[in-house]
Amino acid sequence: MSTAHQHQPSPPASPPEAAGPPASETFLNGLWKENPVFVQVLGTCPTMAITNSVRNALAMSVAVIFVLVCSNALVSLVRKTTPKEVRIAVFILIIATFVTVVDYAVKAVSIPIYQAMGPFIALIVVNCIILARAEAFAYKNGVFRSILDGFGMGFGFSIALLFMGSIREILGAGTLLGYPLFGANYQPWVIFLLPSGGFFTFAFWLLIFAWWRERKDKRAKATRPEAGQLEAAPQ
Amino acid sequence: MTASVQALTAEKPSSSLYIIGVLSIVSTICGIIIVFAYTSTALPIARNLAIITNEAVSQVVPGGQQNTIFAIQPGGEIKPVTGVGGSDPKLFAVYDGAGKLLGVAIEAAGSGYADLVSVMYAYSPERQAIIGFKLIDAKETPGLGDKIGTDPNFLANFNELEAKPANPGLAHPIQTVKHATKANPWEIDGISGATVSSNAVGRIINESAQKMVPLIERNLDQIRKGAS
Amino acid sequence: MAEPQRIFELYSSPHLKRPVSTDIIMRNVVMALAPVVAFSTYQFGVSALLLVLTGMTASVAAEFVFTRMSRRDNTLGDWSAAVTGLLLALTLPPGFPLWMAAVGGVISVALGKAVFGGLGVNIFNPALVGRAFLQATFPVAITTWTPAFVPGRFIETVPSTLAAPFMQPAPVADYVARAVDGFTGATPLALLKFQHIDTDNLRLLFGMTSGSAGETAALLILLCGAYLAVRRMLDWRIVAAVLGSVFIFSGAFYLAGHGKYPDPFFMLFSGGLMLGAVFMATDMVTSPTTPRGIWIYGVLIGAVTVVIRLKGGLPEGVMYAILLGNGVAPLIDTLTQPRIYGAPRKRLFPQKTAKQTEATK
C-alpha cells in the first residue's frame, strides 16, 4: 500500500518531448489529413445540428476553436502534475469551464445567434474532438504544440462545418450568409434545413472524402508499390 | 499472489491526498476563470436581453413612448422592476407620451409541432382584447409550420382578439379553429397546412391569458399608475 | 459469348415450367399500371401523362448512371427502374412540377436502391423513398392539389407543371377556380381532416375526386392488381391483410366514435391506400417472405395507416406506414421462420441447457 511519502505523481508515460514532425505538420494534420469530422468522424452531433446556415456554422466554429485551443493549452500546462487516475476528471473540468465562458461570450455578442445555437453551446462539453485532443495530444505534448494542434483541429472542424453549412444553406434557403443567390423565385429544398438533410449532406461529404482517399491510395500504390502499402496500412 | 499483482500494475497509484490537492487546484483555477467571464459579460448580456425584449414589446404594442416592467410575485401581486433579469414572469406595460396605458405585453411558451414555441402577445385592458402578437422563437417546419410567424392572414387575428376576463379566467377560451371557419371574436383563424402549429399558438395564448388577464385586471390600478 | 457445346443439361431445383424472371414480372407490372396511367391522363389531362413520363425517364437515367459509376452490370433491362419512376409519379399530385418529379426519380434510385447495392438488397420501396424525400423537401408543392376533370386539361398543362428547374411553381388558384361544379382541389382525406366534409364512397370508388395522379380510381387499381395476382406476380395475401386490417381498425374507430370518424369504406377507397396496398406494399424485395410474416406485415401497415389518418397531424399515412413495414420486414422474417422439418422447436427465450450452464461456470 502506498504511504504518505509517495508524493511523486505518476507522470504520464510521456515520451521525452519528441522531436517528431515539424510544427507546421502538427497544425496541418488537423486541417485535412486527419480532419476531425470527415476523416476521424468525431463531433458529428454539432456537425449535423448547427450547420443549417453558414452563419450558425461560423459561430459554432469560433466557439469550438476557442474551447479547443484553451483546453489544450491548460491541459498541457497541468499535464505533469495531473495524476493518471483523475486525468479525465481534470480534462472535463477544464473543458466545461471554457464552454461556460463561451456560453456567456456568445450571449454577450448576440442573443439571436445564442438562440439559434440552442443547447449546442453547452453540448460542446461532450464534443468528442475536444476530449480526444486533450487525451491524445495535449496530455502528451508541450504547450506550444498543443495550442498549434488545437488550432489545426479547430480549423479542420470549421472547414467541415462550412462545407456542410454552405451546401445546406444554398440548397435549403437559396442564400449564402443570408444573401439571396438565385432571386426571389428560388424554390428552397426544405429538407436540407431539417435534421434529415444534415445526414444526407454529411453522407455526401463522407462519400467524397472516401472516394478521394481511395484514389490517392491507389495512385500511391501505382507509383511506389511497397511504400504505398505501408502508408495505407495504419489507422 | 500479491507480488504478481504488483508486477502487473507497474505504476504505483498516486496517494489520495495528492489527487485531492490537484483536483482542488484545477477547480480553483477553473472557478476563477468562470467568475471572471461572468463578471465581464454580465453587463452586455443584460443590455442585449433588454434590447431584444424592448424590440418585441414595441412590436406587439406599437406607438409606446415609455414602458414599465412588472415582475409577478408568487402570491399574484406585481412589483415594478428595472431589468429583464430574474426568474419571475414579467409584464411589460406600455404607455403613450401622456402616461396613458396602451397595453400590456406578456411572454408565453408551449410545445409546438417541433420543440418549444415562444411568443409574445399584448393585452389591452381598455378593449379587453389581445391586440398584438409576435413569434419570438420556434423551430416549426420551414414552409409549413413557420407560417405562424409570417402568414398575414394568421397574424391579422391578433389585431383584435377578444379576451374578456371572467371569474375565473376568460369568458370564452381562446382557440384556433380550422381555416375560414372563424365565427366568434375569440377564435383564431388557423392556417391550412399548418394545423398543428397554429393550434399550438392558440393553446399557448389561451393557457397564458387564462392566468394573466385576470391578474392584470386585479392589478390594473397599479399598472395604470406606472412605475412612478 | 461462345458457350461450350452441351450434351446434357442438368438443372438444380427449383424446376420451373417456365422462366419467371425479374424483367417479366416488372414488364407485367408496367402493363398492369397502364390502365391506371390512362385513367389518370383522362382525369387530370396532359400534366399527369408528362409527370409519369418524367418520373420514368429520370429513374431510368439515374439507374444507368449509377450502374455505370459502380461498374455493375447494366440493369436497365429488368424494367425495375421504370417501375420505380412510374409508381413514384403516380403518388404525386397531378400538377407537381416536372423538375421536382425528376429530382424524386433520381433520389428514388439513388437513395432507395443504389446505395444499398441495387435491386434485391434494398430495404425500402424505392418509389416511396423518393416520395418521402420529396415530401420533406417540397412540402408545399406536394400538398398542392388540382381538381379532376378541369375543362381544357388535354390541351394545356396545370400552370405549376412546367415550372423552371429550381424555381417555384406558378400558383394554381386560377386553374382550380376553373373546375366544374362539385370538384374541388382538396383531396377527400384533407377535406375530412381539415374541414369535416365527407365524400361519397361511390365517387371514391370510381376515381371522381381530386388526389395524387394515380391513386384516385380505387376499383381500377384493384382490377389491375387482380390481373397480377392471377398471374402469380403479386401476393394477394399482403393486399388482403392491409385492406382487411384498415377495414377492421377503422371500423372499430367508426363504431366507437359516434360519428367522429369516417366509415371504413371511405377509409378503404380514399387516399393512396389502394395504390399503396396493391403496388407498393407487395414489392417482393421489401416485404417478408414467410407465410405468417406476410400477414403480420400487412396488418401492421393497415394499423399504422389508420392511426396516422385518424389520430396524427397528417391527412394521409400510407407512405409512412409502408416504409415502416419495410423497415421491420427483415425482423418479421427472422421471427417467423418456419420450423425445419424434424428440427427441435425453438423457444423465443431459450432456456439454458444443463451443459451450457455448466460451461458458463
PDB file of N, CA and C in Angstrom, chain C residues 142-180:
ATOM      1  N   ILE C 142     -46.041  19.458 -52.804  1.00  0.00           N
ATOM      2  CA  ILE C 142     -46.583  18.102 -52.781  1.00  0.00           C
ATOM      3  C   ILE C 142     -47.945  18.059 -52.102  1.00  0.00           C
ATOM      4  N   THR C 143     -48.391  19.170 -51.549  1.00  0.00           N
ATOM      5  CA  THR C 143     -49.747  19.213 -50.997  1.00  0.00           C
ATOM      6  C   THR C 143     -50.602  20.218 -51.763  1.00  0.00           C
ATOM      7  N   THR C 144     -50.144  20.595 -52.976  1.00  0.00           N
ATOM      8  CA  THR C 144     -50.942  21.490 -53.809  1.00  0.00           C
ATOM      9  C   THR C 144     -51.718  20.632 -54.811  1.00  0.00           C
ATOM     10  N   TRP C 145     -52.988  20.451 -54.556  1.00  0.00           N
ATOM     11  CA  TRP C 145     -53.788  19.555 -55.378  1.00  0.00           C
ATOM     12  C   TRP C 145     -54.585  20.353 -56.381  1.00  0.00           C
ATOM     13  N   THR C 146     -54.819  19.738 -57.530  1.00  0.00           N
ATOM     14  CA  THR C 146     -55.690  20.376 -58.508  1.00  0.00           C
ATOM     15  C   THR C 146     -56.874  19.446 -58.763  1.00  0.00           C
ATOM     16  N   PRO C 147     -58.010  20.023 -59.120  1.00  0.00           N
ATOM     17  CA  PRO C 147     -59.214  19.217 -59.281  1.00  0.00           C
ATOM     18  C   PRO C 147     -59.133  18.316 -60.518  1.00  0.00           C
ATOM     19  N   ALA C 148     -59.957  17.288 -60.507  1.00  0.00           N
ATOM     20  CA  ALA C 148     -60.056  16.407 -61.660  1.00  0.00           C
ATOM     21  C   ALA C 148     -61.041  16.998 -62.667  1.00  0.00           C
ATOM     22  N   PHE C 149     -60.942  16.547 -63.926  1.00  0.00           N
ATOM     23  CA  PHE C 149     -61.894  16.902 -64.982  1.00  0.00           C
ATOM     24  C   PHE C 149     -62.024  18.400 -65.203  1.00  0.00           C
ATOM     25  N   VAL C 150     -60.890  19.093 -65.158  1.00  0.00           N
ATOM     26  CA  VAL C 150     -60.913  20.518 -65.468  1.00  0.00           C
ATOM     27  C   VAL C 150     -61.057  20.671 -66.984  1.00  0.00           C
ATOM     28  N   PRO C 151     -61.956  21.526 -67.454  1.00  0.00           N
ATOM     29  CA  PRO C 151     -62.083  21.700 -68.900  1.00  0.00           C
ATOM     30  C   PRO C 151     -60.764  22.172 -69.515  1.00  0.00           C
ATOM     31  N   GLY C 152     -60.440  21.642 -70.659  1.00  0.00           N
ATOM     32  CA  GLY C 152     -59.217  22.054 -71.339  1.00  0.00           C
ATOM     33  C   GLY C 152     -57.979  21.366 -70.822  1.00  0.00           C
ATOM     34  N   ARG C 153     -58.146  20.275 -70.070  1.00  0.00           N
ATOM     35  CA  ARG C 153     -56.979  19.647 -69.461  1.00  0.00           C
ATOM     36  C   ARG C 153     -56.123  18.889 -70.475  1.00  0.00           C
ATOM     37  N   PHE C 154     -56.702  18.615 -71.672  1.00  0.00           N
ATOM     38  CA  PHE C 154     -55.926  17.852 -72.654  1.00  0.00           C
ATOM     39  C   PHE C 154     -55.067  18.751 -73.535  1.00  0.00           C
ATOM     40  N   ILE C 155     -55.387  20.045 -73.568  1.00  0.00           N
ATOM     41  CA  ILE C 155     -54.607  20.893 -74.458  1.00  0.00           C
ATOM     42  C   ILE C 155     -53.600  21.752 -73.706  1.00  0.00           C
ATOM     43  N   GLU C 156     -53.768  21.908 -72.401  1.00  0.00           N
ATOM     44  CA  GLU C 156     -52.754  22.677 -71.678  1.00  0.00           C
ATOM     45  C   GLU C 156     -52.473  22.016 -70.329  1.00  0.00           C
ATOM     46  N   THR C 157     -51.295  22.312 -69.783  1.00  0.00           N
ATOM     47  CA  THR C 157     -50.901  21.696 -68.518  1.00  0.00           C
ATOM     48  C   THR C 157     -51.368  22.552 -67.354  1.00  0.00           C
ATOM     49  N   VAL C 158     -51.331  21.950 -66.170  1.00  0.00           N
ATOM     50  CA  VAL C 158     -51.531  22.720 -64.946  1.00  0.00           C
ATOM     51  C   VAL C 158     -50.397  23.745 -64.884  1.00  0.00           C
ATOM     52  N   PRO C 159     -50.680  24.997 -64.503  1.00  0.00           N
ATOM     53  CA  PRO C 159     -49.613  26.015 -64.567  1.00  0.00           C
ATOM     54  C   PRO C 159     -48.358  25.643 -63.776  1.00  0.00           C
ATOM     55  N   SER C 160     -48.525  24.859 -62.715  1.00  0.00           N
ATOM     56  CA  SER C 160     -47.344  24.539 -61.903  1.00  0.00           C
ATOM     57  C   SER C 160     -46.474  23.466 -62.556  1.00  0.00           C
ATOM     58  N   THR C 161     -47.022  22.728 -63.511  1.00  0.00           N
ATOM     59  CA  THR C 161     -46.283  21.592 -64.078  1.00  0.00           C
ATOM     60  C   THR C 161     -44.969  22.012 -64.705  1.00  0.00           C
ATOM     61  N   LEU C 162     -45.004  23.104 -65.466  1.00  0.00           N
ATOM     62  CA  LEU C 162     -43.842  23.476 -66.262  1.00  0.00           C
ATOM     63  C   LEU C 162     -42.959  24.516 -65.582  1.00  0.00           C
ATOM     64  N   ALA C 163     -42.879  24.464 -64.241  1.00  0.00           N
ATOM     65  CA  ALA C 163     -42.013  25.400 -63.532  1.00  0.00           C
ATOM     66  C   ALA C 163     -40.576  25.202 -63.979  1.00  0.00           C
ATOM     67  N   ALA C 164     -39.832  26.301 -64.087  1.00  0.00           N
ATOM     68  CA  ALA C 164     -38.427  26.204 -64.468  1.00  0.00           C
ATOM     69  C   ALA C 164     -37.665  25.494 -63.353  1.00  0.00           C
ATOM     70  N   PRO C 165     -36.662  24.706 -63.712  1.00  0.00           N
ATOM     71  CA  PRO C 165     -35.911  23.980 -62.692  1.00  0.00           C
ATOM     72  C   PRO C 165     -35.390  24.904 -61.592  1.00  0.00           C
ATOM     73  N   PHE C 166     -35.489  24.459 -60.364  1.00  0.00           N
ATOM     74  CA  PHE C 166     -35.035  25.181 -59.178  1.00  0.00           C
ATOM     75  C   PHE C 166     -35.858  26.426 -58.887  1.00  0.00           C
ATOM     76  N   MET C 167     -36.922  26.640 -59.640  1.00  0.00           N
ATOM     77  CA  MET C 167     -37.750  27.812 -59.381  1.00  0.00           C
ATOM     78  C   MET C 167     -39.096  27.368 -58.833  1.00  0.00           C
ATOM     79  N   GLN C 168     -39.752  28.292 -58.133  1.00  0.00           N
ATOM     80  CA  GLN C 168     -41.042  27.962 -57.555  1.00  0.00           C
ATOM     81  C   GLN C 168     -42.095  27.801 -58.647  1.00  0.00           C
ATOM     82  N   PRO C 169     -43.017  26.859 -58.437  1.00  0.00           N
ATOM     83  CA  PRO C 169     -44.094  26.690 -59.413  1.00  0.00           C
ATOM     84  C   PRO C 169     -45.062  27.872 -59.383  1.00  0.00           C
ATOM     85  N   ALA C 170     -45.727  28.085 -60.522  1.00  0.00           N
ATOM     86  CA  ALA C 170     -46.715  29.158 -60.591  1.00  0.00           C
ATOM     87  C   ALA C 170     -47.919  28.796 -59.724  1.00  0.00           C
ATOM     88  N   PRO C 171     -48.617  29.782 -59.207  1.00  0.00           N
ATOM     89  CA  PRO C 171     -49.805  29.488 -58.391  1.00  0.00           C
ATOM     90  C   PRO C 171     -50.897  28.835 -59.235  1.00  0.00           C
ATOM     91  N   VAL C 172     -51.689  27.975 -58.610  1.00  0.00           N
ATOM     92  CA  VAL C 172     -52.691  27.234 -59.364  1.00  0.00           C
ATOM     93  C   VAL C 172     -54.107  27.701 -59.045  1.00  0.00           C
ATOM     94  N   ALA C 173     -54.240  28.793 -58.301  1.00  0.00           N
ATOM     95  CA  ALA C 173     -55.572  29.218 -57.850  1.00  0.00           C
ATOM     96  C   ALA C 173     -56.525  29.414 -59.037  1.00  0.00           C
ATOM     97  N   ASP C 174     -56.042  30.065 -60.107  1.00  0.00           N
ATOM     98  CA  ASP C 174     -56.907  30.302 -61.268  1.00  0.00           C
ATOM     99  C   ASP C 174     -57.360  28.996 -61.892  1.00  0.00           C
ATOM    100  N   TYR C 175     -56.402  28.082 -61.981  1.00  0.00           N
ATOM    101  CA  TYR C 175     -56.693  26.785 -62.583  1.00  0.00           C
ATOM    102  C   TYR C 175     -57.740  26.039 -61.755  1.00  0.00           C
ATOM    103  N   VAL C 176     -57.563  26.081 -60.427  1.00  0.00           N
ATOM    104  CA  VAL C 176     -58.513  25.395 -59.538  1.00  0.00           C
ATOM    105  C   VAL C 176     -59.901  26.007 -59.699  1.00  0.00           C
ATOM    106  N   ALA C 177     -59.939  27.328 -59.891  1.00  0.00           N
ATOM    107  CA  ALA C 177     -61.230  28.008 -59.980  1.00  0.00           C
ATOM    108  C   ALA C 177     -62.011  27.600 -61.231  1.00  0.00           C
ATOM    109  N   ARG C 178     -61.287  27.074 -62.233  1.00  0.00           N
ATOM    110  CA  ARG C 178     -61.969  26.692 -63.457  1.00  0.00           C
ATOM    111  C   ARG C 178     -62.690  25.357 -63.351  1.00  0.00           C
ATOM    112  N   ALA C 179     -62.514  24.677 -62.231  1.00  0.00           N
ATOM    113  CA  ALA C 179     -63.074  23.334 -62.088  1.00  0.00           C
ATOM    114  C   ALA C 179     -64.583  23.354 -62.232  1.00  0.00           C
ATOM    115  N   VAL C 180     -65.108  22.269 -62.805  1.00  0.00           N
ATOM    116  CA  VAL C 180     -66.567  22.172 -62.917  1.00  0.00           C
ATOM    117  C   VAL C 180     -67.159  21.943 -61.543  1.00  0.00           C
TER     118      VAL C 180
END
